CSV table of C-alpha atoms in Angstrom, one decimal:
chain,number,residue,atom,x,y,z
A,1,UNK,CA,82.0,8.0,3.0
A,2,UNK,CA,79.6,5.4,3.7
A,3,UNK,CA,77.2,7.7,2.6
A,4,UNK,CA,78.6,8.1,-0.8
A,5,UNK,CA,79.0,4.1,-1.1
A,6,UNK,CA,75.0,3.5,-1.2
A,7,UNK,CA,74.6,6.3,-3.4
A,8,UNK,CA,76.8,5.0,-5.7
A,9,UNK,CA,75.6,1.1,-5.7
A,10,UNK,CA,72.0,2.8,-6.0
A,11,UNK,CA,72.8,4.2,-8.9
A,12,UNK,CA,74.1,1.3,-10.2
A,13,UNK,CA,71.4,-0.4,-9.6
A,14,UNK,CA,69.0,1.8,-11.5
A,15,UNK,CA,71.1,2.1,-14.4
A,16,UNK,CA,71.4,-1.4,-14.5
A,17,UNK,CA,67.7,-1.6,-14.9
A,18,UNK,CA,67.4,1.0,-17.2
A,19,UNK,CA,69.4,-0.4,-19.4
A,20,UNK,CA,68.4,-3.8,-19.0
A,21,UNK,CA,64.4,-2.2,-19.7
A,22,UNK,CA,65.4,-0.2,-23.2
A,23,UNK,CA,66.5,-3.7,-23.9
A,24,UNK,CA,62.9,-6.0,-23.6
A,25,UNK,CA,60.5,-6.2,-26.0
A,26,UNK,CA,63.3,-6.0,-28.9
A,27,UNK,CA,61.9,-8.1,-32.1
A,28,UNK,CA,63.4,-9.4,-34.5
A,29,UNK,CA,62.8,-11.7,-37.3
A,30,UNK,CA,64.0,-15.4,-37.2
A,31,UNK,CA,64.0,-18.2,-39.8
A,32,UNK,CA,61.7,-21.0,-39.1
A,33,UNK,CA,64.6,-23.3,-38.0
A,34,UNK,CA,66.1,-21.1,-35.7
A,35,UNK,CA,62.6,-21.8,-33.6
A,36,UNK,CA,63.0,-24.7,-31.0
A,37,UNK,CA,62.6,-27.7,-32.1
A,38,UNK,CA,59.0,-28.3,-30.6
A,39,UNK,CA,57.9,-25.7,-32.4
A,40,UNK,CA,58.9,-26.5,-35.9
A,41,UNK,CA,57.4,-30.0,-34.7
A,42,UNK,CA,54.1,-28.2,-34.5
A,43,UNK,CA,54.4,-26.4,-37.0
A,44,UNK,CA,54.8,-29.3,-39.0
A,45,UNK,CA,52.3,-31.8,-37.5
A,46,UNK,CA,49.1,-29.2,-37.4
A,47,UNK,CA,50.4,-26.0,-39.3
A,48,UNK,CA,52.5,-28.4,-42.3
A,49,UNK,CA,50.3,-27.5,-45.7
A,50,UNK,CA,50.3,-23.8,-44.4
A,51,UNK,CA,52.9,-20.8,-45.6
A,52,UNK,CA,55.1,-18.8,-43.1
A,53,UNK,CA,54.5,-15.1,-44.3
A,54,UNK,CA,56.5,-13.9,-41.3
A,55,UNK,CA,58.3,-15.6,-38.1
A,56,UNK,CA,60.3,-13.3,-35.2
A,57,UNK,CA,61.4,-13.9,-31.4
A,58,UNK,CA,59.8,-11.7,-29.1
A,59,UNK,CA,62.4,-10.9,-26.1
A,60,UNK,CA,61.3,-9.3,-23.2
A,61,UNK,CA,62.2,-9.4,-19.5
A,62,UNK,CA,63.5,-12.7,-18.9
A,63,UNK,CA,63.2,-14.6,-22.0
A,64,UNK,CA,62.3,-15.2,-25.0
A,65,UNK,CA,58.8,-15.8,-26.8
A,66,UNK,CA,58.5,-17.2,-31.0
A,67,UNK,CA,55.3,-16.1,-33.1
A,68,UNK,CA,55.0,-17.7,-36.4
A,69,UNK,CA,52.7,-16.0,-38.9
A,70,UNK,CA,50.8,-18.0,-41.8
A,71,UNK,CA,50.2,-15.8,-45.3
A,72,UNK,CA,46.3,-17.3,-44.8
A,73,UNK,CA,46.5,-14.8,-41.3
A,74,UNK,CA,46.7,-17.4,-38.7
A,75,UNK,CA,49.4,-16.6,-35.9
A,76,UNK,CA,50.7,-19.0,-32.7
A,77,UNK,CA,52.7,-17.8,-30.5
A,78,UNK,CA,55.3,-20.7,-28.3
A,79,UNK,CA,57.2,-19.6,-25.0
A,80,UNK,CA,60.7,-20.0,-25.1
A,81,UNK,CA,60.7,-24.1,-25.1
A,82,UNK,CA,59.0,-23.8,-28.2
A,83,UNK,CA,55.1,-25.2,-27.0
A,84,UNK,CA,52.4,-23.0,-28.1
A,85,UNK,CA,50.9,-20.5,-25.6
A,86,UNK,CA,48.0,-19.9,-28.2
A,87,UNK,CA,46.6,-20.9,-31.6
A,88,UNK,CA,45.1,-18.2,-33.4
A,89,UNK,CA,43.2,-19.3,-37.1
A,90,UNK,CA,41.1,-16.7,-37.9
A,91,UNK,CA,40.6,-17.7,-41.5
A,92,UNK,CA,40.1,-21.9,-40.6
A,93,UNK,CA,39.6,-23.5,-37.5
A,94,UNK,CA,41.7,-24.2,-34.9
A,95,UNK,CA,43.2,-28.4,-35.1
A,96,UNK,CA,41.2,-30.8,-33.8
A,97,UNK,CA,44.7,-32.3,-32.4
A,98,UNK,CA,45.9,-29.5,-30.4
A,99,UNK,CA,42.3,-28.6,-28.5
A,100,UNK,CA,42.5,-31.4,-24.9
A,101,UNK,CA,40.0,-34.3,-25.6
A,102,UNK,CA,38.7,-33.0,-22.2
A,103,UNK,CA,37.9,-29.5,-23.4
A,104,UNK,CA,37.3,-31.1,-27.1
A,105,UNK,CA,35.1,-33.6,-25.5
A,106,UNK,CA,33.0,-30.7,-23.9
A,107,UNK,CA,32.0,-28.7,-26.8
A,108,UNK,CA,31.0,-32.0,-28.3
A,109,UNK,CA,28.6,-32.7,-26.0
A,110,UNK,CA,27.5,-28.4,-25.6
A,111,UNK,CA,28.0,-26.6,-28.3
A,112,UNK,CA,28.0,-29.5,-31.1
A,113,UNK,CA,27.6,-26.7,-34.8
A,114,UNK,CA,31.0,-24.2,-34.0
A,115,UNK,CA,34.2,-24.5,-34.2
A,116,UNK,CA,37.4,-23.6,-32.0
A,117,UNK,CA,39.1,-20.5,-33.8
A,118,UNK,CA,41.2,-19.5,-30.7
A,119,UNK,CA,42.8,-21.0,-28.2
A,120,UNK,CA,45.2,-20.0,-25.5
A,121,UNK,CA,46.7,-21.0,-22.4
A,122,UNK,CA,48.8,-20.4,-19.4
A,123,UNK,CA,50.1,-21.6,-16.4
A,124,UNK,CA,46.3,-21.1,-15.1
A,125,UNK,CA,43.7,-21.6,-17.3
A,126,UNK,CA,42.9,-22.7,-20.8
A,127,UNK,CA,40.6,-19.6,-23.8
A,128,UNK,CA,38.9,-20.9,-26.2
A,129,UNK,CA,37.1,-18.7,-28.5
A,130,UNK,CA,34.4,-20.1,-30.7
A,131,UNK,CA,33.6,-19.3,-33.8
A,132,UNK,CA,30.5,-17.9,-32.4
A,133,UNK,CA,32.7,-15.1,-31.3
A,134,UNK,CA,31.6,-17.1,-27.7
A,135,UNK,CA,35.1,-17.4,-25.1
A,136,UNK,CA,35.1,-20.3,-22.9
A,137,UNK,CA,37.5,-20.6,-20.1
A,138,UNK,CA,38.9,-23.5,-18.5
A,139,UNK,CA,41.2,-24.4,-15.6
A,140,UNK,CA,44.4,-26.7,-15.3
A,141,UNK,CA,42.1,-29.3,-14.5
A,142,UNK,CA,39.5,-28.7,-18.0
A,143,UNK,CA,36.2,-27.3,-15.6
A,144,UNK,CA,34.3,-24.7,-17.1
A,145,UNK,CA,35.3,-21.8,-15.4
A,146,UNK,CA,33.5,-18.9,-17.1
A,147,UNK,CA,31.7,-17.5,-20.4
A,148,UNK,CA,31.5,-14.4,-22.4
A,149,UNK,CA,29.7,-13.7,-24.8
């Protein structure tokens, strides 16, 4: 009897995991007004002149992420709170106000003739892609930790 209860419990857990995984990675378009307030404010402040082509919510295992694609090819990814995770400006440059001042100062001193075309951040680091195709990584204290050429 005890074995049967354990087997039933394990089977229920497996079915729950399968259902959760099946619901994960669910992307759907949304209106800009459905973005978190931080994301809307970021777009208004830094990309007010750009036309939004598509906004979507990506439901992952335990979190939501948002992505906004503009008609000019630029796109931004936001976390569930509306904080930017990635700003990718394929045809233009990342607005200077988005780049942390410490990184901006480093770039002005060491790469004065290049522009930032992409910046990403997570809990551990910033990654900056330059117009000369170099990629620089900084830790959260804005110290350079890697260069990819």
